[in-house]
XYZ file of C-alpha atoms in Angstrom:
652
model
C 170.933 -44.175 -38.667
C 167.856 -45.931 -37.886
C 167.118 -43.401 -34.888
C 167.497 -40.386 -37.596
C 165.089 -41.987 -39.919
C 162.638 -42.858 -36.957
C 162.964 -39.253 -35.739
C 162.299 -38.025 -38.940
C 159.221 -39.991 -40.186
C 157.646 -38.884 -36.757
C 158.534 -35.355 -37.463
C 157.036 -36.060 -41.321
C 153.767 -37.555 -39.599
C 153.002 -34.943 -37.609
C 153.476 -32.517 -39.771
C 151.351 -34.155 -42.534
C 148.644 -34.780 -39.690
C 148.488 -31.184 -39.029
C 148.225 -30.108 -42.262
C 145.321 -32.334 -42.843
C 143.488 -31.529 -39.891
C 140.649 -29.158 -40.701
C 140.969 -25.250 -39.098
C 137.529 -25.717 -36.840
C 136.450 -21.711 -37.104
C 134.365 -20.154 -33.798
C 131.405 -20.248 -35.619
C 130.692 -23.605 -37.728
C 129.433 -27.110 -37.498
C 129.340 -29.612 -35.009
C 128.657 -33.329 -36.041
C 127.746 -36.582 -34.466
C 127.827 -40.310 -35.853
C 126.452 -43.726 -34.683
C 125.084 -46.616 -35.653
C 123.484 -50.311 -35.110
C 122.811 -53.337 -35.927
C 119.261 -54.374 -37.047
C 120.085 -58.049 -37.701
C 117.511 -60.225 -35.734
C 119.067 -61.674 -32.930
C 119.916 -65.458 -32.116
C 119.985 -66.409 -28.299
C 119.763 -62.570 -27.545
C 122.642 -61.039 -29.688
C 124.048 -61.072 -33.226
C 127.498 -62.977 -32.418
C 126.077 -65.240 -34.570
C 126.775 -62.933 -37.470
C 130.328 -61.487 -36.633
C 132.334 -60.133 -39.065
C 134.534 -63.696 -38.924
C 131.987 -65.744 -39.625
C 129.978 -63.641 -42.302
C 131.499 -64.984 -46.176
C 134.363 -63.132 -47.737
C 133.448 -60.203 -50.743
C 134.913 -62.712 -53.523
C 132.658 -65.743 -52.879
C 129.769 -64.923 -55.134
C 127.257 -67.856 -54.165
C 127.161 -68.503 -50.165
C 124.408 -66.845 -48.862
C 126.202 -66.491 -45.546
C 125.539 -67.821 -41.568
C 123.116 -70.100 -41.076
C 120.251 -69.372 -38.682
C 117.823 -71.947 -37.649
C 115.785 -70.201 -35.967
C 115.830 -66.172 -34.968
C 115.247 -65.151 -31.347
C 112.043 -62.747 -33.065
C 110.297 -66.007 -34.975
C 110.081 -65.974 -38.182
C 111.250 -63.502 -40.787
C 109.728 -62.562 -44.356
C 112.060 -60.693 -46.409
C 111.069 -57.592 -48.219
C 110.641 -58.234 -51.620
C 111.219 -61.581 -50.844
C 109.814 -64.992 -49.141
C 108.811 -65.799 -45.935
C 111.352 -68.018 -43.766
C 114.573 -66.233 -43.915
C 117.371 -68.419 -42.304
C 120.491 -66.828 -43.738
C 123.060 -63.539 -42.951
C 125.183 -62.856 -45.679
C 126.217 -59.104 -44.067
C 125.314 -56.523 -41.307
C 122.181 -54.533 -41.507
C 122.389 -51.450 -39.836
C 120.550 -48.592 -39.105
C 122.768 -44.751 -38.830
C 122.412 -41.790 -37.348
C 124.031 -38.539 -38.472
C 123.663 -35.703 -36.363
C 124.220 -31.749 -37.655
C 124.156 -28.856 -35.227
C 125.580 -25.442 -35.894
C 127.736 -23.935 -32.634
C 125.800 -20.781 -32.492
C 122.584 -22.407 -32.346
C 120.571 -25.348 -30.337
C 118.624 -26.930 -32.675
C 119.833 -30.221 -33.972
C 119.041 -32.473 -37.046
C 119.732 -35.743 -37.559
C 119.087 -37.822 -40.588
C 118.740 -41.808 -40.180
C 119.397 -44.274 -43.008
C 118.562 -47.833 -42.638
C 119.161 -50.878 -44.545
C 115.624 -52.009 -44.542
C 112.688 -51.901 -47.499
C 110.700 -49.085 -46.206
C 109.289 -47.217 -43.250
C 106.118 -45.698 -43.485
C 105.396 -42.090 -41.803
C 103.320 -43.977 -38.525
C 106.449 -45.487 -38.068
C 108.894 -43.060 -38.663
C 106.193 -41.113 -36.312
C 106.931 -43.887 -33.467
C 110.551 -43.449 -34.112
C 110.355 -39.755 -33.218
C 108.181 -40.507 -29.947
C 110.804 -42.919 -29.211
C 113.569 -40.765 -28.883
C 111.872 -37.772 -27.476
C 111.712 -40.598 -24.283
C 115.103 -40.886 -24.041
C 116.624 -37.593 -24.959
C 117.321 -34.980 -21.907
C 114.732 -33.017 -21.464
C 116.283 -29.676 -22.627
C 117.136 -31.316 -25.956
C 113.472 -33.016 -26.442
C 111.912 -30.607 -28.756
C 115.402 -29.212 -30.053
C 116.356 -32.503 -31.974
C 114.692 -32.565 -35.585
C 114.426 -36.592 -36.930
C 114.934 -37.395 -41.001
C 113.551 -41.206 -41.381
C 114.793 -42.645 -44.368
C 115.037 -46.090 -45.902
C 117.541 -47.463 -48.532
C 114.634 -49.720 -49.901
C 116.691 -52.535 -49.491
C 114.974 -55.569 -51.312
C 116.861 -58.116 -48.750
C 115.994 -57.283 -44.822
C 113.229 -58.603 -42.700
C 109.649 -56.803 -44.156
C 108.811 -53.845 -42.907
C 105.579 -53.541 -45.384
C 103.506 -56.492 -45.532
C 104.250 -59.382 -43.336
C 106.247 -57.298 -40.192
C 107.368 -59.382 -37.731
C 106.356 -56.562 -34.673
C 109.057 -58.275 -32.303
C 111.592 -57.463 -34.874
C 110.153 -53.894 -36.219
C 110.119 -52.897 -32.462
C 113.863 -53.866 -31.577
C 114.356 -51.991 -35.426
C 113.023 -49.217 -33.804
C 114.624 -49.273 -30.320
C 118.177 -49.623 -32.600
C 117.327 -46.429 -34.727
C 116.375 -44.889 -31.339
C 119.810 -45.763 -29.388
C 121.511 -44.729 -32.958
C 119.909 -41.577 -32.910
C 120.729 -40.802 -28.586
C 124.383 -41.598 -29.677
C 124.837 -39.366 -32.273
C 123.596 -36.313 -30.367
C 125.420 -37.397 -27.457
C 128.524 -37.451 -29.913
C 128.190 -33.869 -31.357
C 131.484 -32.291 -31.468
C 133.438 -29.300 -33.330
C 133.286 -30.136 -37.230
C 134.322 -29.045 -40.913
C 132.125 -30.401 -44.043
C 133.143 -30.773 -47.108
C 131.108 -31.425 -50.091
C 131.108 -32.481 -53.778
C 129.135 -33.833 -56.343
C 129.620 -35.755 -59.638
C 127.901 -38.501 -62.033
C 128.147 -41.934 -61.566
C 126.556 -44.960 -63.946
C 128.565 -48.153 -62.855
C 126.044 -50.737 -61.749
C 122.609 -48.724 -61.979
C 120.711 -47.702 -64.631
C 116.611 -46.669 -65.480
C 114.752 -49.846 -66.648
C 111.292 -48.224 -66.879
C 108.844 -47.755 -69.605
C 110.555 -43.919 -69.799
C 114.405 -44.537 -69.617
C 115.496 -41.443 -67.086
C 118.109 -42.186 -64.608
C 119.483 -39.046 -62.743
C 123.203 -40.461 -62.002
C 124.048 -37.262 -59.487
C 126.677 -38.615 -56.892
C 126.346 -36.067 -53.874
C 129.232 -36.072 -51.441
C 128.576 -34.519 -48.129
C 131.593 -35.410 -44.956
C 132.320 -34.135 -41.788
C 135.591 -34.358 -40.206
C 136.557 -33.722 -36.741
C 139.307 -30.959 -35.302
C 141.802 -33.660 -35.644
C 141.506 -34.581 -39.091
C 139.637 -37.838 -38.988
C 136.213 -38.629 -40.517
C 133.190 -38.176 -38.277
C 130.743 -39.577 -41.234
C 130.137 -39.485 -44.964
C 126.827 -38.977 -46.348
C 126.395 -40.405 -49.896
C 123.389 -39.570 -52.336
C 122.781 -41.474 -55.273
C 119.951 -43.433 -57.265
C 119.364 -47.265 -57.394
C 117.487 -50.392 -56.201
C 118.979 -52.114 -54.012
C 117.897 -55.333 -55.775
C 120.748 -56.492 -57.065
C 120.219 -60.684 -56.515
C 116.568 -59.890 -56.435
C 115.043 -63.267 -57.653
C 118.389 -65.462 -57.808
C 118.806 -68.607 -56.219
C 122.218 -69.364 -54.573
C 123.440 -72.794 -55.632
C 121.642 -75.723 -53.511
C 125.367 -76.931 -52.486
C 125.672 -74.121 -51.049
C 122.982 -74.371 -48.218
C 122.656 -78.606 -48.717
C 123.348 -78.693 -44.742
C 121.424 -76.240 -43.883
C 118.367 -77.971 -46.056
C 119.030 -81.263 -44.186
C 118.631 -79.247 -40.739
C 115.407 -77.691 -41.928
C 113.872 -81.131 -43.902
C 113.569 -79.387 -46.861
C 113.887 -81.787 -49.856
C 114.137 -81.545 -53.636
C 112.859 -78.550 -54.952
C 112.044 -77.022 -51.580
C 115.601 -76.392 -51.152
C 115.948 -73.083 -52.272
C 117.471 -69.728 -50.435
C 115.643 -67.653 -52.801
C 114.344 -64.284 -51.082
C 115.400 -65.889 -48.043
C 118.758 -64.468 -47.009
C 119.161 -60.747 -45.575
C 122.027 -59.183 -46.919
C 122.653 -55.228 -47.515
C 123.342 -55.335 -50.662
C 125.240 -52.591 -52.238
C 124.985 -49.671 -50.026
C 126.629 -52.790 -47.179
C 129.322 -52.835 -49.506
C 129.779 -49.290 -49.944
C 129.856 -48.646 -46.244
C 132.156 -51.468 -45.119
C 134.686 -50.127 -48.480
C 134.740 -46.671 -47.479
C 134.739 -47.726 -44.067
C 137.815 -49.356 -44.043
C 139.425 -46.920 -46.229
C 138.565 -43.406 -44.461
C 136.827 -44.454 -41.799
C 133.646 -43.248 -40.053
C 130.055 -44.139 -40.351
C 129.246 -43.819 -44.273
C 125.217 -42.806 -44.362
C 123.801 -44.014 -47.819
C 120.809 -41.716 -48.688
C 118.896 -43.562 -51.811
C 117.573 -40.753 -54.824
C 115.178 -41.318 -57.546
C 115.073 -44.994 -57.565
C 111.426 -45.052 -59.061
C 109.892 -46.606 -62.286
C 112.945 -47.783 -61.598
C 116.434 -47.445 -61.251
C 117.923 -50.369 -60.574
C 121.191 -52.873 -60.838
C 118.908 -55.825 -62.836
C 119.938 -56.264 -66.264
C 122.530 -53.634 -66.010
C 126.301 -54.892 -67.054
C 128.804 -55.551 -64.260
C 132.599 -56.836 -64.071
C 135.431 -56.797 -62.067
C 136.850 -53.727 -62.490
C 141.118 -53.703 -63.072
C 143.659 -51.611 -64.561
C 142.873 -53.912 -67.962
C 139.301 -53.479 -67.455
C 138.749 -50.635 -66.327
C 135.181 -48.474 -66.057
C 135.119 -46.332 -68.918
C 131.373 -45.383 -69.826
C 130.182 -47.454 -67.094
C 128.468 -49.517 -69.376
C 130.266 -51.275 -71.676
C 132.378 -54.178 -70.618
C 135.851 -54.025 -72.083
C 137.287 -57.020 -73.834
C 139.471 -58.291 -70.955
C 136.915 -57.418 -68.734
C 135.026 -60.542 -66.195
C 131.670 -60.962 -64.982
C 131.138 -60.830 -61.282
C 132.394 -64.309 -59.538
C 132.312 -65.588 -62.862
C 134.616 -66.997 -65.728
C 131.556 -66.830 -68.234
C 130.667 -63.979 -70.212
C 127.688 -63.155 -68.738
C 127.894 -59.564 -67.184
C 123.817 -59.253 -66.317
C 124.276 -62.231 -63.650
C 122.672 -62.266 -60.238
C 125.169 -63.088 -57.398
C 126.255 -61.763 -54.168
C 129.554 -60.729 -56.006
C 127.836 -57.992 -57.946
C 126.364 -56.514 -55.157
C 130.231 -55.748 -54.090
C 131.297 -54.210 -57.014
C 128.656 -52.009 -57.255
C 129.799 -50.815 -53.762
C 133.322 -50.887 -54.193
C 133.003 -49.051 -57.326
C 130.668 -46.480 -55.892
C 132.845 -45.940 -52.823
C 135.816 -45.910 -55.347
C 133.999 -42.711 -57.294
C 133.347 -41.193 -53.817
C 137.075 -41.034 -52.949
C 137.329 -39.680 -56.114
C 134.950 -36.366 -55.890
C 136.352 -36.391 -52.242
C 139.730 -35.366 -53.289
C 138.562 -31.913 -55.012
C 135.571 -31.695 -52.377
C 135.144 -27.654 -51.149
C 134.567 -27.032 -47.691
C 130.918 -25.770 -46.871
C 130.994 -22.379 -44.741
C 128.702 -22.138 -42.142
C 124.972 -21.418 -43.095
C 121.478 -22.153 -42.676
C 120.389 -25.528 -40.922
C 116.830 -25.710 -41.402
C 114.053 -27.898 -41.514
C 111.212 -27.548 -43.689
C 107.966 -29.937 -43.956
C 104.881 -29.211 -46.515
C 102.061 -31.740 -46.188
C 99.456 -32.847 -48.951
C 96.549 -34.995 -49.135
C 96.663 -37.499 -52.160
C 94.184 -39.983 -53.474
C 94.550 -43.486 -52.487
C 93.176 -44.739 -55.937
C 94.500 -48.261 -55.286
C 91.871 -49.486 -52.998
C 94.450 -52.620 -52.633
C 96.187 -50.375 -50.014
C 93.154 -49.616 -48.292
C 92.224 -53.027 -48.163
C 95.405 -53.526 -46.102
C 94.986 -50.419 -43.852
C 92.068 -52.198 -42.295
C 92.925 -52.550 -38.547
C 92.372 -55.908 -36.776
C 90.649 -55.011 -33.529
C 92.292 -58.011 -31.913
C 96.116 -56.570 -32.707
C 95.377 -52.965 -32.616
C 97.527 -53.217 -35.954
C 97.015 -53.511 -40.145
C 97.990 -55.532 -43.102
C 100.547 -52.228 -44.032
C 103.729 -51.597 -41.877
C 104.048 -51.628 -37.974
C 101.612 -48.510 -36.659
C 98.048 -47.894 -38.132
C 98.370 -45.300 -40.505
C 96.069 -42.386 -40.901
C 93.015 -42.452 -43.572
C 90.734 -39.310 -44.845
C 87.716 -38.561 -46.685
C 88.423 -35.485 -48.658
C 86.971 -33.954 -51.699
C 86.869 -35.322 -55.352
C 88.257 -32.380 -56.516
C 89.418 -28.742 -55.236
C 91.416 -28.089 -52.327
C 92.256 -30.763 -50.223
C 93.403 -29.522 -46.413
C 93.182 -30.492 -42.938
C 89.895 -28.193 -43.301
C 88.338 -29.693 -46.115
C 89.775 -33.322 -45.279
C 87.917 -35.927 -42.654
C 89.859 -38.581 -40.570
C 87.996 -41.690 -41.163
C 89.211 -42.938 -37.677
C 89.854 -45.958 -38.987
C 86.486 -47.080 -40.509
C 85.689 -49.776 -42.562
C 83.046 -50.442 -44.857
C 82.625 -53.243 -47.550
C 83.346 -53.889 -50.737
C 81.324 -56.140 -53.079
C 84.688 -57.193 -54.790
C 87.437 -56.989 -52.311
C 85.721 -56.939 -48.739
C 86.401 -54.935 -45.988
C 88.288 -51.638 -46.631
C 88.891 -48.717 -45.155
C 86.639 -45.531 -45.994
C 89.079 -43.011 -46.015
C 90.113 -42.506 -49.680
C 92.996 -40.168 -49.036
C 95.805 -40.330 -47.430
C 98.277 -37.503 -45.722
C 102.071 -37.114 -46.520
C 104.887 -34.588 -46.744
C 107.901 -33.261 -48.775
C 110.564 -32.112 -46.102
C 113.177 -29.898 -47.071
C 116.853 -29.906 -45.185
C 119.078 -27.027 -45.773
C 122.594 -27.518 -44.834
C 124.150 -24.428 -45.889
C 124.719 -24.826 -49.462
C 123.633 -28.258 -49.764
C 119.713 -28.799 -50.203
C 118.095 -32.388 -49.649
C 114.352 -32.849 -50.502
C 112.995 -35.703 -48.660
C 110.374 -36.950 -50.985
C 107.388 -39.619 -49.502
C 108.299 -42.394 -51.859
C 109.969 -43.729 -54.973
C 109.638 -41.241 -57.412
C 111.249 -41.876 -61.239
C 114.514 -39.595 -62.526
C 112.193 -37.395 -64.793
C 110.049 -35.652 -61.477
C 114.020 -35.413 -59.681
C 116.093 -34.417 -62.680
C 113.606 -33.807 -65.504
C 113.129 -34.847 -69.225
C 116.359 -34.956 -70.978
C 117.060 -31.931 -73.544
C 116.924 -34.051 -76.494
C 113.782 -35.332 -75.614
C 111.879 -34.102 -78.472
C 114.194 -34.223 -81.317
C 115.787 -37.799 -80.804
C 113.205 -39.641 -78.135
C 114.351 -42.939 -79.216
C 117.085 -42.598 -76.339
C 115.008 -42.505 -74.022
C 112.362 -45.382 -75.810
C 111.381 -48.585 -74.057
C 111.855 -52.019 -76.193
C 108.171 -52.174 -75.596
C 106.947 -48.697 -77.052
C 103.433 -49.715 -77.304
C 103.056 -50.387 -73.788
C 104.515 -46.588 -72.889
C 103.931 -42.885 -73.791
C 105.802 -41.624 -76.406
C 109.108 -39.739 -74.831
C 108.379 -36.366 -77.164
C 104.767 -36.601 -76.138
C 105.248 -37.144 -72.243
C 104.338 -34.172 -69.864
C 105.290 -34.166 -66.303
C 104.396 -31.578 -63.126
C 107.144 -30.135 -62.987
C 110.703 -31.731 -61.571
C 112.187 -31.224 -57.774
C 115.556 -30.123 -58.814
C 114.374 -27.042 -60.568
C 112.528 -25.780 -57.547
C 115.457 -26.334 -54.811
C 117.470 -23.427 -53.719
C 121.445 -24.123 -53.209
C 124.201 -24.918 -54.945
C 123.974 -28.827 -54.493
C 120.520 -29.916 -54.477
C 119.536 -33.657 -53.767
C 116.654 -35.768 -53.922
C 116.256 -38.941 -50.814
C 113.693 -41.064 -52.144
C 111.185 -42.706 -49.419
C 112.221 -40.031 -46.852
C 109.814 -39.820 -44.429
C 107.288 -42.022 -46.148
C 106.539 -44.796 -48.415
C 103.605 -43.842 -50.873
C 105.151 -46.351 -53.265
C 106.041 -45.527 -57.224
C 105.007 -41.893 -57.782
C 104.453 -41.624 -61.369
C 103.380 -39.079 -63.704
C 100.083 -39.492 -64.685
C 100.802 -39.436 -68.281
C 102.353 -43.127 -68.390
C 99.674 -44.608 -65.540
C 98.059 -47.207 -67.058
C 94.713 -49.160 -64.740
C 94.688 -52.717 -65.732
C 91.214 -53.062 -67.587
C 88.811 -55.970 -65.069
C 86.473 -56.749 -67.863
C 88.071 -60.122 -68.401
C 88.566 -60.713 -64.929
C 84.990 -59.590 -64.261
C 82.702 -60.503 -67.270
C 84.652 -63.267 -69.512
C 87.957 -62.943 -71.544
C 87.584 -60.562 -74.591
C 85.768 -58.176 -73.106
C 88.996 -55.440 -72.854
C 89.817 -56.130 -76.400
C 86.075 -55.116 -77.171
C 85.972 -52.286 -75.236
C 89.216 -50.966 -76.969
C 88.180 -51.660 -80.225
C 85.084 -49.746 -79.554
C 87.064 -46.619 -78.425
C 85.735 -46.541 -74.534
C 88.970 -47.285 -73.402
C 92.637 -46.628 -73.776
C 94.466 -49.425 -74.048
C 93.641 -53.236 -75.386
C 94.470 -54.079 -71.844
C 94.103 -50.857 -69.411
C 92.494 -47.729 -68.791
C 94.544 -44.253 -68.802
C 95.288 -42.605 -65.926
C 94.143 -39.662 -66.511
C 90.510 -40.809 -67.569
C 90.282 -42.339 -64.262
C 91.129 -39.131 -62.800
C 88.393 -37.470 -64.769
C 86.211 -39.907 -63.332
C 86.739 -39.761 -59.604
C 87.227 -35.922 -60.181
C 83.763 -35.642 -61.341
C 81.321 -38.860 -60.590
C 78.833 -37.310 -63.095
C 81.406 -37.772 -66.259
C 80.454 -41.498 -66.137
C 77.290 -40.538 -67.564
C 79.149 -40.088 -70.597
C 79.973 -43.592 -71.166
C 77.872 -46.024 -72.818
C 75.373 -47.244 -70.405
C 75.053 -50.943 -69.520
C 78.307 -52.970 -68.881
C 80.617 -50.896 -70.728
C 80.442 -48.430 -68.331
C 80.133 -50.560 -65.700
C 83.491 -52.030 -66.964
C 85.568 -48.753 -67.339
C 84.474 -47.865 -64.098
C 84.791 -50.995 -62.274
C 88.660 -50.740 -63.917
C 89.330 -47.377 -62.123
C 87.868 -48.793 -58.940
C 89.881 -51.985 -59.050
C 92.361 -52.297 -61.652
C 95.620 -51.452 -58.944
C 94.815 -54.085 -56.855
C 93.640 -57.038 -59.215
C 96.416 -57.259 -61.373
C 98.543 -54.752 -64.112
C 98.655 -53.652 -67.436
C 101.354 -55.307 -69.920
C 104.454 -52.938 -68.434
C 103.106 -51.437 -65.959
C 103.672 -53.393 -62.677
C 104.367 -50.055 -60.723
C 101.073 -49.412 -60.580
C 99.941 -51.798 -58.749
C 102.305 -50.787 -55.844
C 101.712 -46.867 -56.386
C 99.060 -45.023 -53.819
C 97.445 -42.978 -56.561
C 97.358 -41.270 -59.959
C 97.647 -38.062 -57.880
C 101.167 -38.111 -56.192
C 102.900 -36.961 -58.729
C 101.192 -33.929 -59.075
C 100.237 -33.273 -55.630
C 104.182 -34.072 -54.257
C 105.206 -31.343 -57.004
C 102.951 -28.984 -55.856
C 104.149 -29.769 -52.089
C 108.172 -28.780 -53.163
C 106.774 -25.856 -55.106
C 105.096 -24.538 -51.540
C 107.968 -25.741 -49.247
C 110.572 -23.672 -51.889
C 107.897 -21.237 -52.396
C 109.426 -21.581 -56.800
C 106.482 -22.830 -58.391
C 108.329 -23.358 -61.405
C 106.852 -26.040 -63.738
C 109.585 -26.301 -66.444
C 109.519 -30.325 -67.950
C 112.696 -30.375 -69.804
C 116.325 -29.587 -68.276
C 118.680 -28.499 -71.084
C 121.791 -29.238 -68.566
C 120.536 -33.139 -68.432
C 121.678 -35.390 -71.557
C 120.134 -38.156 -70.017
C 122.566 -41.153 -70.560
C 121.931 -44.636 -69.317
C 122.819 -47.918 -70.268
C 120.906 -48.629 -73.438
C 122.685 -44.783 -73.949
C 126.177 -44.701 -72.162
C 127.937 -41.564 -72.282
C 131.197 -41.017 -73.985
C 134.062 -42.942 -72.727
C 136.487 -40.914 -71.251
């Protein structure tokens, strides 16, 4: 009897196992998947951070293996502090590589768990694996850089450890060789939904585009080659929490920090929820699972967004609202906002728990186009902050800003601005009376890329750019803007009253069109000039009151800042200054275009002072509209209702 039934579960098996495999036709997709580890290393590997030793996904508070010392030095964490000494999970870097059988080109999109990587070094990426490709495939092989903007692995903005950054780079380059290596017969599937849990828009304008974009590949024999997931949110979500000092009390002892100095704030790397999405679909489907971020600017983000352990009795609903039997993350309390490594998970598990969901109705995608589109644009660097740190030391060859030198230009105030109207400074510096030595370019040079995988369109856009340039203003925008109020209206534009550029969805051709947020490039927040607000230096510069003066006296905008778009007019045309009242009023309102970005912000407006320019947003629009060749400059999308957590959608 036990024969029969053995006999006949094989027979069952197999034929379940061929009905799932996917019918591979002559002419399709073939797909490659790798990845690696970007952990810094402790006596030349990262055993010291295997899966066995790492904490378990229930224990909220332990900030994981403890490192003394990395093999690399010293480690500042992105977003966070300098002297990282803890692992709490894997950072990796993946590779997933598309080729179509008929044809030899081959694109491959990277996603890594870091903050950033700025086009010189996404640049130095592509050089890298041009070395180590075969030299029929070296100028066949097409290379998407993107970032999750993970707020929890080593810097790769400000302080960059360049031992670290280059074994980053030789990781993303071996990730990369793999997955071409690997490229074999494939079917995709794809499907798209909305998805709330965990991430919400927490900006001055309250726009969160919650598109969940679905893209796998699966080989002949049915299993998963990879799983590329698009969707929108920091990955922030302990950003400023402290784990509990009993938690790392050894680990204090061994470094001799005492008292207060005992602290793992910003100091542990950890993937946050894109780690826990990967490792939950991972272990469920299998494959590498490629997290693409979307429209994460001005900002979408987990922070004061409610979490809890989702069960049969508390289940998601709206994706908002906790239900009454519902619990906080690691927590018996009733605080569903709280910081701990435990809501990191569930925003993962839950997100890989929606993908399995859209997967189960996903279409296949017939063969089509695999192309590769790129549209550069030149963009004022208004925030002469950044150019402060793009000042190269002659004795490193290297800046204040990422790993490689980036590239500087002096290009007109205003009219077309092209490589034949545009200057390389060649890294020049002048000084400044107020900040010292800068550099004198006062442009920099980006790009909107556009990936076409048969019906599924991904813009890769040059930084973090809010849901209203991805998705656009909500429909009922204008006749109930409330919804989409900050608590702090004063500090914002109105919602009826905003005007944007234009949004990127509007202007992509397919059927699935996504956005991938610092793709390429890291300009920073890319915000519509409408809502940019210059903190006003008058205080700083000639004695407290002076803003409030100027305000009252109608020269500026704002008790505290200067609009946007009056410092536009004014480094547009020089000669409008003349306007202004002469003496130190002018001086002031000037002086505030010049320097507001980099001395400090306006009340609500912290973006700005890590955004390149009032520009981008207009001159990134303008660069999808000549990549799709749609110049289409609608504001308001009348299929977007806009929900978000101070709005939640119905409950289902």
């Amino acid at each position: 009897m036990r024969a029969l039934l053995l006999m006949l579960s094989l027979a069952l098996a197999a034929s379940c196992a061929g009905a799932s495999a996917p019918q591979v036709p002559e002419t399709g997709w073939r797909v490659g998947a790798s990845s690696r580890s970007v952990l810094p290393t402790v006596d030349g590997g990262t055993g010291y951070a295997a899966p066995e030793r790492l904490p378990p996904d229930a224990d909220a508070d332990d900030p994981g293996v403890f490192a003394a010392q990395f093999d690399q030095g010293p480690l500042t964490v992105g977003n966070g502090r300098d002297n990282a000494h803890w692992v709490r999970d894997d950072l990796r870097v993946r590779a997933f590589a598309l080729q179509r059988s008929d044809a030899e080109r081959v694109v491959v999109i990277v996603s890594a768990d870091v903050y950033m990587v700025f086009r010189p070094d996404a640049e130095e990426l592509r050089r890298m694996v041009r070395e180590v490709l075969p030299e029929a495939q070296r100028d066949r092989v097409e290379v998407l850089v993107h970032a999750t903007h993970n707020h929890h692995g080593p810097d790769t903005a400000f302080a960059v450890n360049a031992e670290w950054y280059r074994l980053f780079l030789e990781q993303a380059r071996d990730a990369v060789r793999e997955a071409v290596a690997r490229l074999e017969p494939a079917t995709l599937r794809v499907a798209e939904g909305l998805h709330y849990f965990g991430g919400s828009d927490l900006g001055g304008l309250r726009v969160f585009d919650p598109t969940l974009g679905v893209l796998q590949a699966r080989a002949v024999d049915g299993r998963v080659i990879a799983t590329l997931v698009n969707w929108a949110n920091h990955p922030e979500s302990t950003l400023n929490w402290s784990p509990p000092r009993d938690r790392i009390a050894a680990a204090c002892r061994t470094l001799g920090w005492v008292d207060t100095a005992c602290d793992a704030q910003g100091r542990y790397l950890t993937a946050d929820y894109p780690g826990a999405l990967a490792r939950w679909l991972g272990r469920r489907i299998g494959g590498e699972v490629v997290y693409v971020n979307g429209a994460v600017g001005a900002m979408a983000s987990p922070l004061d967004v409610p979490v809890w352990e989702v069960t049969e009795r508390a289940p998601i609903g709206d994706g908002y609202t906790p239900p009454s039997a519902a619990v906080p993350p690691g927590s018996a309390g009733q605080d569903f906002k709280v910081r701990n490594f435990r809501k990191a998970i569930l925003i993962g598990e839950q997100l890989g728990v929606a993908v399995e969901g859209l997967l189960r109705d996903a279409r296949p995608l017939a063969p089509g186009p695999l192309t590769v589109a790129h549209q550069a644009f030149f963009t004022r660097m208004s925030n002469i902050g950044f150019r402060k740190l793009a000042v190269v030391d002659p004795r490193t060859g290297r800046a204040a800003l990422g790993f490689k030198p980036g590239e500087l230009f002096t290009c007109p105030a205003s009219g077309p601005k092209t490589a034949a109207t545009c200057t390389d400074d060649r890294r020049a510096v002048e000084d400044d009376p107020v900040v010292g030595p800068i550099r004198r370019g006062d442009h920099t040079r980006s790009a909107v890329s556009l990936l076409r995988i048969g019906e599924v369109t991904m813009a890769f856009l040059p930084g973090e750019v809010p849901g209203e340039l991805v998705i656009g203003l909500p429909r009922g925008i204008a006749a109930t803007p409330q919804h989409w109020a900050d608590e702090t209206p004063e500090q914002h534009a109105a919602p009826e009253r905003m005007r944007i550029p234009g949004y990127v969805k509007r202007m992509l051709p397919g059927t699935y069109t996504w956005a991938v947020g610092l793709g390429n490039d890291e300009l920073g927040y890319i915000l519509p000039i409408d809502n940019y607000r210059v903190l006003c230096v008058a205080d700083k510069l000639g004695g407290p009151g002076a803003c409030a003066r100027l305000h009252a006296a109608g020269i500026i905008d704002f008790p505290d800042a200067v609009a946007g778009t009056r410092c536009k007019a004014l480094a547009d045309d020089p000669a409008a200054a003349a306007a202004l009242p002469e003496g130190a009023a002018r001086e002031a309102v000037v002086g505030s275009c010049r320097y507001g970005q980099a001395l400090g912000r306006a009340a609500g407006h912290y973006e700005e002072t890590n955004s390149v320019g009032w520009d981008a947003a207009a001159d990134m629009i303008a660069a999808v509209a000549a990549v799709t060749g749609k110049d289409d400059r609608t504001q308001v999308n009348e299929r977007f209702a806009g929900h978000h957590h101070r709005y939640p959608p119905p409950r289902p």
